[in-house]
Coordinates of C-alpha atoms in Angstrom, one line a residue:
M36 CA 189.8 16.6 52.8
T37 CA 192.6 15.1 54.9
A38 CA 191.2 15.5 58.4
T39 CA 190.1 12.3 60.1
V40 CA 187.3 12.2 62.6
D41 CA 187.6 10.2 65.9
P42 CA 184.3 9.4 67.7
I43 CA 185.0 11.7 70.6
T44 CA 185.6 14.7 68.3
L45 CA 182.5 13.8 66.3
A46 CA 180.4 13.7 69.4
V47 CA 181.7 17.0 70.7
V48 CA 181.1 18.8 67.3
R49 CA 177.6 17.3 67.1
G50 CA 176.9 18.6 70.6
A51 CA 178.3 22.0 69.7
L52 CA 176.0 22.2 66.7
E53 CA 173.0 21.2 68.8
T54 CA 173.9 23.8 71.4
A55 CA 174.2 26.5 68.8
Q56 CA 170.7 25.7 67.5
R57 CA 169.2 25.6 71.0
E58 CA 170.8 29.0 71.9
M59 CA 169.2 30.4 68.7
T60 CA 165.8 29.2 69.9
L61 CA 166.3 30.6 73.4
T62 CA 167.3 33.9 71.9
L63 CA 164.0 34.1 70.0
E64 CA 162.0 33.2 73.0
K65 CA 163.6 35.8 75.3
T66 CA 163.8 38.7 72.8
G67 CA 160.8 38.2 70.5
R68 CA 158.2 41.0 70.8
S69 CA 155.0 39.2 69.8
S70 CA 153.2 36.5 71.7
V71 CA 153.6 34.3 68.6
F72 CA 157.3 34.4 69.3
N73 CA 157.8 34.8 73.1
L74 CA 154.8 32.6 74.2
A75 CA 153.8 30.3 71.4
H76 CA 157.3 29.6 69.9
D77 CA 156.1 29.6 66.3
Y78 CA 159.6 29.7 64.8
S79 CA 162.3 27.3 63.7
N80 CA 166.1 27.4 63.4
A81 CA 168.5 25.5 61.3
L82 CA 172.1 25.4 60.3
F83 CA 173.3 24.8 56.8
D84 CA 176.7 24.2 55.3
H85 CA 178.2 25.9 52.2
F86 CA 176.6 23.6 49.6
P87 CA 174.0 24.6 51.1
E88 CA 172.7 21.4 52.8
M89 CA 170.9 21.3 56.2
I90 CA 173.3 20.0 58.8
L91 CA 171.0 20.4 61.8
Q92 CA 167.4 21.2 62.3
G93 CA 165.9 22.2 65.6
Q94 CA 163.1 20.3 67.4
D95 CA 160.8 22.9 66.0
I96 CA 157.9 23.3 63.6
P97 CA 157.6 20.7 60.8
I98 CA 155.8 23.1 58.5
H99 CA 159.0 25.3 58.6
L100 CA 161.7 22.7 58.6
G101 CA 160.9 20.8 55.5
S102 CA 160.4 23.9 53.4
L103 CA 163.8 25.4 54.6
I104 CA 165.7 22.9 52.5
P105 CA 164.4 24.0 49.0
A106 CA 164.1 27.6 50.2
M107 CA 167.8 27.8 51.3
K108 CA 168.9 26.5 47.9
C109 CA 166.6 28.9 46.1
V110 CA 167.9 32.0 48.1
A111 CA 171.6 31.0 47.6
E112 CA 171.0 30.5 43.9
Y113 CA 169.2 33.8 43.6
F114 CA 172.2 35.8 44.9
G115 CA 174.9 33.5 43.4
D116 CA 178.3 35.1 43.8
D117 CA 176.8 38.3 45.3
I118 CA 176.9 36.9 48.9
Q119 CA 179.3 38.9 51.1
E120 CA 180.4 38.8 54.7
G121 CA 177.9 40.8 56.8
D122 CA 175.0 40.2 54.5
V123 CA 171.6 39.2 55.9
I124 CA 168.9 38.0 53.5
Y125 CA 165.1 38.0 54.2
H126 CA 162.4 36.1 52.3
N127 CA 158.9 34.8 52.6
D128 CA 157.6 34.3 49.0
P129 CA 156.2 30.8 48.1
A130 CA 157.2 31.4 44.5
Y131 CA 160.8 31.3 45.9
K132 CA 160.1 28.0 47.8
G133 CA 158.8 29.7 51.0
S134 CA 156.0 28.1 53.0
H135 CA 153.5 30.9 53.3
I136 CA 154.0 34.7 53.4
L137 CA 153.5 34.9 57.2
D138 CA 156.5 32.6 57.7
C139 CA 159.4 35.1 57.1
C140 CA 162.9 33.6 57.0
M141 CA 166.3 35.2 57.7
Y142 CA 169.5 33.8 56.2
K143 CA 172.9 34.9 57.5
P144 CA 176.0 33.6 55.6
V145 CA 178.8 32.6 58.0
F146 CA 182.3 33.4 56.7
Y147 CA 185.5 32.2 58.2
Q148 CA 188.9 33.6 57.0
G149 CA 187.2 34.9 53.9
E150 CA 185.4 31.6 53.0
L151 CA 181.7 31.0 53.1
V152 CA 181.4 27.9 55.4
F153 CA 177.9 28.0 56.9
W154 CA 174.5 29.6 56.9
S155 CA 172.6 30.5 60.1
V156 CA 168.9 30.4 59.4
C157 CA 165.8 31.4 61.3
K158 CA 162.2 31.3 60.2
G159 CA 159.3 32.8 62.2
H160 CA 155.6 33.5 61.8
L161 CA 155.1 37.2 61.9
T162 CA 151.7 38.2 63.4
D163 CA 150.9 40.3 60.4
I164 CA 152.1 40.7 56.8
G165 CA 149.8 43.5 55.5
G166 CA 147.0 42.9 53.1
P167 CA 143.2 43.4 53.6
V168 CA 142.8 41.1 56.7
P169 CA 144.6 41.4 60.0
A170 CA 147.0 38.5 60.6
G171 CA 147.0 37.6 56.9
Y172 CA 144.4 34.8 56.7
N173 CA 141.9 36.1 54.1
P174 CA 139.3 33.4 53.2
D175 CA 137.9 35.8 50.6
A176 CA 141.2 36.0 48.6
K177 CA 141.0 34.8 45.1
E178 CA 144.7 35.3 44.3
I179 CA 147.9 35.7 46.2
Y180 CA 148.0 39.4 45.6
A181 CA 145.0 39.8 48.0
E182 CA 146.7 38.1 50.9
G183 CA 149.6 40.3 51.9
L184 CA 153.2 41.4 51.3
R185 CA 155.4 39.1 49.3
I186 CA 159.1 39.4 50.0
P187 CA 161.3 37.8 47.4
P188 CA 165.0 37.3 48.5
V189 CA 166.3 40.7 49.6
K190 CA 169.2 41.9 51.7
L191 CA 168.3 43.6 55.0
W192 CA 171.9 44.0 55.9
E193 CA 174.6 44.4 53.2
R194 CA 178.2 44.0 54.1
G195 CA 177.3 44.6 57.8
K196 CA 175.2 47.7 57.2
R197 CA 171.5 47.7 58.1
R198 CA 169.4 48.8 55.1
E199 CA 166.9 51.1 56.9
D200 CA 165.1 51.9 53.7
V201 CA 164.2 48.2 52.9
I202 CA 163.3 47.4 56.5
N203 CA 161.1 50.5 56.7
L204 CA 159.4 49.5 53.4
L205 CA 158.5 46.1 55.0
L206 CA 157.4 47.4 58.3
T207 CA 155.3 50.2 56.7
N208 CA 153.2 47.5 55.1
M209 CA 152.5 45.6 58.4
R210 CA 150.0 46.2 61.2
A211 CA 151.2 46.4 64.8
R212 CA 154.6 47.6 63.5
R213 CA 156.3 47.5 66.9
D214 CA 155.7 43.8 67.3
Q215 CA 156.9 43.0 63.7
E216 CA 160.0 45.1 64.2
G217 CA 160.8 43.4 67.5
D218 CA 160.4 40.0 66.0
I219 CA 162.6 40.8 63.0
N220 CA 165.3 42.1 65.4
A221 CA 164.9 38.8 67.4
Q222 CA 165.5 36.8 64.3
Y223 CA 168.6 38.8 63.6
G224 CA 169.9 38.2 67.1
A225 CA 169.2 34.4 66.7
C226 CA 171.2 34.3 63.4
R227 CA 174.0 36.2 65.0
V228 CA 174.1 33.8 67.9
G229 CA 174.3 30.9 65.5
E230 CA 177.1 32.6 63.6
R231 CA 179.0 33.3 66.8
N232 CA 178.9 29.7 67.9
M233 CA 179.8 28.3 64.5
I234 CA 182.9 30.6 64.3
A235 CA 183.9 29.5 67.8
L236 CA 183.6 25.9 66.7
L237 CA 185.8 26.6 63.7
D238 CA 188.4 28.4 65.9
K239 CA 188.7 25.3 68.1
Y240 CA 188.7 22.5 65.6
G241 CA 189.5 24.1 62.2
V242 CA 187.5 24.1 59.0
D243 CA 188.6 20.7 57.7
T244 CA 187.8 18.8 60.9
V245 CA 184.4 20.4 61.3
K246 CA 183.5 19.8 57.7
A247 CA 184.6 16.1 58.1
C248 CA 182.4 15.8 61.2
I249 CA 179.4 17.3 59.3
A250 CA 179.9 14.9 56.4
E251 CA 179.9 12.0 58.9
L252 CA 176.7 13.2 60.5
K253 CA 175.0 13.5 57.1
N254 CA 176.2 10.0 56.2
A255 CA 174.9 8.6 59.5
A256 CA 171.4 10.0 58.8
D257 CA 171.5 8.7 55.2
Q258 CA 172.5 5.2 56.4
Q259 CA 169.7 5.1 59.0
M260 CA 167.0 6.1 56.4
R261 CA 168.4 3.6 53.8
S262 CA 168.4 0.8 56.4
L263 CA 164.7 1.5 57.2
V264 CA 163.8 1.6 53.5
R265 CA 165.6 -1.7 52.8
S266 CA 163.5 -3.3 55.6
V267 CA 160.3 -2.4 53.6
P268 CA 159.2 -4.8 50.8
D269 CA 159.7 -3.5 47.3
G270 CA 156.5 -2.4 45.6
E271 CA 154.0 0.4 45.1
Y272 CA 151.8 1.6 47.9
L273 CA 148.9 4.1 47.7
G274 CA 147.5 6.3 50.5
S275 CA 144.7 8.9 50.2
A276 CA 143.0 11.4 52.5
L277 CA 140.0 13.7 52.1
L278 CA 140.3 17.5 52.4
E279 CA 137.0 18.9 53.7
D280 CA 135.1 21.8 52.2
A281 CA 135.8 24.5 54.9
G282 CA 133.5 27.0 53.3
H283 CA 135.0 27.4 49.8
G284 CA 132.2 25.7 48.0
F285 CA 134.4 23.4 45.9
G286 CA 133.4 20.3 47.9
E287 CA 135.6 17.6 49.4
M288 CA 138.9 17.0 47.6
E289 CA 141.1 13.9 47.7
I290 CA 144.9 14.0 47.9
T291 CA 146.7 10.8 47.0
A292 CA 150.3 9.7 47.6
K293 CA 151.9 6.8 45.7
V294 CA 155.1 5.4 47.4
T295 CA 157.5 3.3 45.4
V296 CA 160.1 1.3 47.3
Q297 CA 163.0 -0.2 45.4
G298 CA 165.9 -1.5 47.4
D299 CA 167.1 1.4 49.6
N300 CA 165.4 4.1 47.4
L301 CA 162.0 5.7 48.0
H302 CA 160.0 7.7 45.5
I303 CA 156.9 9.6 46.6
E304 CA 154.4 10.8 43.9
V305 CA 151.6 13.1 44.9
Q306 CA 148.3 13.6 43.1
S307 CA 146.0 16.5 43.9
P308 CA 143.1 18.4 42.3
P309 CA 143.7 21.6 40.3
Q310 CA 144.4 24.7 42.4
I311 CA 141.4 26.7 43.3
P312 CA 140.7 30.4 44.0
Y313 CA 140.7 29.9 47.8
F314 CA 143.5 30.2 50.3
I315 CA 144.4 26.5 50.7
N316 CA 146.7 26.0 47.7
S317 CA 150.2 24.8 48.6
Y318 CA 153.3 25.8 46.7
E319 CA 156.3 23.5 46.3
G320 CA 158.3 24.5 49.4
N321 CA 155.3 24.0 51.8
S322 CA 154.3 20.7 50.2
M323 CA 157.8 19.3 50.7
S324 CA 157.2 19.9 54.4
G325 CA 154.0 17.9 54.3
V326 CA 155.7 15.0 52.5
Y327 CA 158.7 15.0 54.8
L328 CA 156.5 15.0 57.9
G329 CA 154.5 12.1 56.7
L330 CA 157.8 10.2 56.0
M331 CA 159.2 11.0 59.4
M332 CA 156.0 10.0 61.3
F333 CA 156.4 6.6 59.6
A334 CA 160.2 6.4 60.0
Q335 CA 160.5 7.4 63.7
L336 CA 164.2 7.5 63.4
P337 CA 166.6 8.7 66.1
P338 CA 168.9 11.8 65.5
P339 CA 170.9 13.1 63.8
Y340 CA 168.3 15.0 61.8
N341 CA 169.8 16.6 58.7
E342 CA 169.5 16.6 54.9
G343 CA 171.2 13.2 54.7
L344 CA 167.9 11.7 55.7
Y345 CA 166.5 12.5 52.3
R346 CA 169.3 11.4 49.9
C347 CA 167.5 8.2 49.1
V348 CA 164.1 10.0 48.7
T349 CA 162.7 11.6 45.6
V350 CA 159.5 13.5 45.4
D351 CA 157.1 14.3 42.6
L352 CA 154.4 16.8 43.7
G353 CA 152.4 16.4 40.5
A354 CA 151.7 18.9 37.7
K355 CA 152.1 22.6 38.3
G356 CA 148.9 24.3 39.0
T357 CA 147.5 21.7 41.3
L358 CA 146.6 22.0 44.9
C359 CA 149.9 20.6 46.2
N360 CA 152.1 22.1 43.5
A361 CA 150.5 25.5 43.1
Q362 CA 151.7 28.3 40.9
E363 CA 151.0 32.1 40.8
P364 CA 148.6 33.6 41.3
A365 CA 147.1 31.0 43.6
P366 CA 146.1 32.2 47.1
H367 CA 147.8 30.1 49.8
V368 CA 148.0 31.5 53.3
N369 CA 146.1 28.7 55.0
C370 CA 148.3 26.1 53.3
T371 CA 150.6 25.4 56.3
T372 CA 147.7 23.6 57.9
T373 CA 145.3 23.0 55.0
P374 CA 146.1 21.0 52.8
M375 CA 149.5 20.3 54.4
E376 CA 148.1 18.1 57.1
T377 CA 145.9 16.1 54.6
L378 CA 149.0 15.6 52.4
T379 CA 150.9 14.4 55.4
D380 CA 148.2 11.9 56.2
A381 CA 148.2 10.6 52.6
V382 CA 151.9 10.0 52.6
R383 CA 151.9 8.4 56.0
M384 CA 149.1 6.1 55.1
A385 CA 150.8 5.0 51.9
L386 CA 154.0 4.2 53.8
E387 CA 152.1 2.3 56.5
K388 CA 150.6 0.0 53.9
A389 CA 154.2 -1.0 53.1
A390 CA 154.9 -1.7 56.8
P391 CA 151.6 -2.1 58.8
E392 CA 153.5 -2.7 62.0
R393 CA 154.3 1.1 62.0
V394 CA 150.7 2.2 61.8
T395 CA 149.7 5.2 63.9
A396 CA 146.5 7.3 64.1
S397 CA 146.6 10.9 62.8
W398 CA 146.8 14.0 65.0
G399 CA 144.1 16.6 65.0
H400 CA 144.2 19.1 62.2
A401 CA 144.5 22.8 62.9
S402 CA 141.3 24.7 63.5
G403 CA 142.3 28.1 64.9
I404 CA 141.6 31.8 65.1
N405 CA 143.4 35.1 64.8
I406 CA 142.2 38.2 66.7
A407 CA 142.7 41.9 66.0
G408 CA 141.3 45.3 67.2
I409 CA 142.2 48.7 68.7
D410 CA 143.5 48.4 72.2
P411 CA 141.5 51.0 74.3
R412 CA 144.4 51.2 76.8
S413 CA 146.8 52.7 74.2
D414 CA 144.6 53.4 71.2
E415 CA 147.0 51.3 69.2
Q416 CA 146.1 48.4 66.8
Y417 CA 146.9 44.9 68.0
V418 CA 146.8 41.7 65.9
T419 CA 147.9 38.2 66.8
M420 CA 147.6 34.6 65.8
V421 CA 146.2 32.8 68.8
L422 CA 148.4 29.7 68.7
A423 CA 146.7 28.4 71.9
S424 CA 143.5 28.1 69.8
I425 CA 144.9 25.4 67.5
I426 CA 146.2 23.0 70.2
S427 CA 144.5 19.7 69.3
G428 CA 145.1 16.1 70.3
A429 CA 147.8 13.7 69.3
G430 CA 147.0 10.4 67.6
A431 CA 147.1 7.1 69.5
T432 CA 149.7 4.5 68.6
Q433 CA 150.0 0.7 69.0
V434 CA 151.4 1.1 72.5
M435 CA 149.8 4.1 74.1
D436 CA 147.0 6.7 74.1
G437 CA 147.5 9.9 72.2
W438 CA 148.8 12.9 74.2
H439 CA 146.3 15.6 75.1
A440 CA 146.6 19.2 73.9
C441 CA 149.8 18.5 71.9
G442 CA 148.8 19.1 68.2
P443 CA 148.0 20.1 65.6
L444 CA 149.6 17.7 63.1
S445 CA 151.3 20.5 61.2
C446 CA 153.3 21.6 64.4
F447 CA 153.7 18.1 66.0
G448 CA 154.0 19.2 69.6
A449 CA 156.4 22.1 69.0
L450 CA 154.0 24.9 69.8
S451 CA 153.4 26.3 73.3
S452 CA 150.1 27.8 74.5
G453 CA 151.7 30.4 76.7
D454 CA 150.3 31.6 80.1
I455 CA 146.7 32.9 80.0
E456 CA 147.8 35.8 82.2
L457 CA 150.4 37.0 79.8
L458 CA 148.0 36.9 76.9
E459 CA 145.5 38.9 78.9
Y460 CA 148.2 41.4 79.9
A461 CA 149.4 41.8 76.3
Y462 CA 145.9 42.2 74.7
P463 CA 142.6 43.7 75.9
I464 CA 140.8 40.4 76.4
I465 CA 139.5 38.0 79.0
I466 CA 140.1 34.3 78.5
H467 CA 137.2 32.6 80.2
R468 CA 138.1 29.0 79.4
Y469 CA 141.1 27.0 78.2
G470 CA 140.8 23.3 78.7
L471 CA 140.3 19.8 77.3
V472 CA 137.1 18.9 75.4
Q473 CA 135.2 15.9 76.6
D474 CA 134.8 13.1 74.1
S475 CA 137.0 14.9 71.5
G476 CA 139.7 12.1 71.5
G477 CA 139.1 9.4 68.9
A478 CA 137.7 6.2 70.2
G479 CA 140.0 3.1 70.1
Y480 CA 141.7 0.4 72.1
H481 CA 144.1 3.3 72.6
R482 CA 142.2 6.6 72.8
G483 CA 143.2 9.6 70.8
G484 CA 144.4 12.7 72.8
S485 CA 141.8 15.3 73.7
G486 CA 141.5 18.6 71.8
T487 CA 141.1 22.0 73.5
A488 CA 138.6 24.8 73.8
W489 CA 139.7 28.4 74.0
E490 CA 137.1 31.0 75.0
V491 CA 137.7 34.8 74.8
E492 CA 135.9 38.0 75.3
P493 CA 137.1 41.5 74.2
I494 CA 137.3 44.3 76.8
G495 CA 136.0 47.7 75.8
H496 CA 136.3 47.3 72.0
E497 CA 135.2 45.4 68.9
M498 CA 137.4 42.5 68.1
T499 CA 137.8 40.9 64.7
V500 CA 138.0 37.1 64.7
I501 CA 139.3 35.2 61.7
A502 CA 138.7 31.4 61.7
F503 CA 141.0 29.2 59.6
G504 CA 141.8 25.6 59.1
E505 CA 139.8 22.4 59.0
G506 CA 138.7 19.4 61.2
R507 CA 135.2 20.9 61.6
Q508 CA 133.5 18.4 59.3
I509 CA 135.7 15.3 59.0
P510 CA 136.9 13.7 62.2
T511 CA 140.6 12.9 62.7
M512 CA 141.6 9.6 61.1
G513 CA 142.0 6.7 63.4
A514 CA 143.9 3.4 62.6
A515 CA 143.7 -0.4 62.9
G516 CA 139.9 -0.6 63.3
A517 CA 139.3 2.5 65.4
K518 CA 135.7 3.7 65.1
N519 CA 133.9 6.7 66.6
G520 CA 130.4 6.2 68.0
L521 CA 130.1 10.0 68.5
Q522 CA 130.7 12.3 65.6
D523 CA 130.0 15.9 66.4
E524 CA 132.1 15.8 69.6
K525 CA 135.1 14.9 67.5
L526 CA 134.9 18.0 65.3
G527 CA 136.3 21.5 65.6
R528 CA 133.9 24.4 65.6
L529 CA 133.7 28.2 66.3
V530 CA 131.0 29.2 68.7
V531 CA 129.9 32.9 69.2
S532 CA 127.7 33.5 72.2
G533 CA 126.1 36.5 73.8
N534 CA 122.7 38.1 74.6
G535 CA 121.2 34.6 75.2
K536 CA 122.1 33.5 71.6
E537 CA 124.6 31.1 70.3
Q538 CA 125.9 30.6 66.7
V539 CA 128.1 27.8 65.5
Y540 CA 130.4 28.1 62.6
R541 CA 132.0 25.2 60.8
A542 CA 133.6 27.1 57.9
N543 CA 136.5 29.5 57.7
T544 CA 135.0 32.9 58.3
I545 CA 135.5 36.4 59.7
V546 CA 133.2 37.7 62.5
T547 CA 133.1 40.8 64.7
I548 CA 132.8 40.3 68.5
N549 CA 131.5 43.0 70.8
P550 CA 132.1 43.4 74.6
G551 CA 129.8 41.1 76.4
E552 CA 130.0 38.5 73.7
R553 CA 132.3 35.5 73.7
V554 CA 133.9 33.4 71.0
T555 CA 135.0 29.8 71.7
N556 CA 137.2 27.9 69.4
V557 CA 137.0 24.1 69.8
N558 CA 139.7 21.9 68.3
P559 CA 139.4 18.2 67.3
G560 CA 141.2 15.5 69.2
G561 CA 143.6 12.9 67.8
G562 CA 142.6 9.7 66.2
G563 CA 142.1 6.4 68.1
Y564 CA 144.0 3.1 67.5
G565 CA 142.3 -0.3 67.4
D566 CA 138.8 -1.6 68.3
P567 CA 137.4 0.7 71.0
F568 CA 135.2 -2.1 72.4
S569 CA 138.5 -3.9 73.3
R570 CA 139.7 -1.0 75.5
T571 CA 139.9 -2.1 79.1
I572 CA 136.9 -1.3 81.2
D573 CA 139.2 0.2 83.9
A574 CA 140.7 2.6 81.3
V575 CA 137.3 3.8 80.3
L576 CA 136.3 4.3 83.9
E577 CA 139.4 6.3 84.5
D578 CA 138.7 8.4 81.4
Y579 CA 135.2 9.1 82.7
R580 CA 136.5 10.1 86.2
N581 CA 139.0 12.4 84.6
G582 CA 136.3 14.1 82.4
L583 CA 137.7 12.9 79.2
V584 CA 134.8 10.6 78.3
S585 CA 131.1 11.3 79.1
L586 CA 128.5 8.7 80.2
K587 CA 127.2 8.7 76.6
G588 CA 130.6 8.3 75.1
A589 CA 131.6 5.5 77.4
E590 CA 128.4 3.5 76.4
L591 CA 128.3 4.3 72.7
E592 CA 132.0 4.2 71.9
Y593 CA 133.3 1.7 74.3
G594 CA 130.4 -0.4 75.5
V595 CA 130.9 0.5 79.1
A596 CA 127.8 1.4 81.1
I597 CA 128.4 3.7 84.1
R598 CA 125.7 4.5 86.7
P599 CA 125.2 8.3 86.7
Q600 CA 124.3 8.3 90.4
D601 CA 127.8 7.4 91.7
G602 CA 130.0 6.7 88.6
S603 CA 130.1 3.0 89.4
L604 CA 130.2 0.3 86.7
D605 CA 127.0 -1.4 85.6
E606 CA 128.6 -4.8 85.0
A607 CA 125.6 -6.6 83.5
Q608 CA 124.8 -3.8 81.0
T609 CA 128.4 -3.5 80.1
A610 CA 128.6 -7.3 79.4
R611 CA 125.5 -7.0 77.2
L612 CA 126.8 -4.1 75.2
R613 CA 130.2 -5.7 74.5
E614 CA 128.6 -9.0 73.6
Q615 CA 126.3 -7.2 71.1
A616 CA 129.2 -5.4 69.6
H617 CA 131.2 -8.7 69.3
R618 CA 128.3 -10.5 67.6
H619 CA 127.8 -7.5 65.2
S620 CA 131.5 -7.4 64.2
A621 CA 131.5 -11.2 63.7

């Protein structure tokens, strides 16, 4: 390659790549049919070169982005030399390095003057993928065949011609066909936008210059990660996290990560229990997302974000047939949250033992619902994943409180709740409540972000509610001495109410809700950082006034006594409480 890269050209090409990706994202938002696309933004876009290596990832969903790297290689290898201009490939199968079958990925090869130069790639969560349970999350599945439609790499467009037979085959197996077809078309539009912008870039600067710029960007990411790794003392570091029993009857399970640092190289070895006949097994592609997210939470590096980041990183997911390296026929649909978030915590904690100055608290784990039913307005079936229902709290750090309503950990702030009015317009429901949950943020010198509660009632029909995820039995992990005085308030839960009765669920389950009944999904908050009894009294008072902390929470978790009559500080009682806590800790 003879082209040289000057800094200005490099900056312009980098900006053009970022703009191409952002326009892909905007295309999905404006043309997606389902609320999962056009409101919640549960999709991700990336650009790859011809190797294929990721040259740019969007500021999108971590559970998508990490798995795109092995999936892209798997798809390219599957078709080999049979990749032609005008082809579009579709895929969701975890056996081919996909994340889970609801996350369907579209790959469009970008040719320039007869040469394959790039790939324009879009992954999105379809609201349904067939199978016995609407929206795909089947807690009763004992094997992957009971979960939904698996799509190995297949061409939806071949040499520019749309394959109506294949597309019809896919859509015929999905509920709410109109939404699924609209979202697939939106993905195609996004890939076309990426292709158009990449070709324009090549027209302006030429293939050699653009390739040279991309090589420089990958080298820059590589150098940043290696510099960080060199700053960490050589050695082996262990981290482990517990995966709660969310109704499967196998008990709590431990996931362990061992990180080995040697010079500027990093090796991550994962140990997990044998896979189980329950839908929380994670195949290789998805588990790579969990590992990479744990690494990036620790690294906190600035862009560029591309595959160069991982040149100095090797990963061993453990033996095949284990929870984090599952193999057929393990059921898996819940894996993008459970156990992915627990795996992320284990990796992050191992790395933080190597560099304690980078310690942060965990974000709330996903504890959400899907809803489905027959819309009485149209007599048509609807189904959707309610992404608003999994918005939890971010973890606190050494310098600040956690953000409210920003999680869960698996999505890391990339999801959007969407307007309540638009959800009520799209589906026959009334949303009675969507707000922060008092005392849900982990206690600490810096408080964890608050989780949310989402309460809904069906209008004129029976509604199926499918609960999935975790965080209903084990509170979000804090850091640096953080400790919760309240427990139940930190946990997620599903509450069904009506006719003067209330039932609380803390396991993954499927329930039917009738008109006049309501279901409330409560999410956990983020973990706290540091000793909560060291939090400033003024900060606790402010949290109380804002409804984030209750009178009981202020006293038990922070040693701050507040008079219920007027919300003023009881200085004498506060001094006694904090002195008692100091003596106890000493």
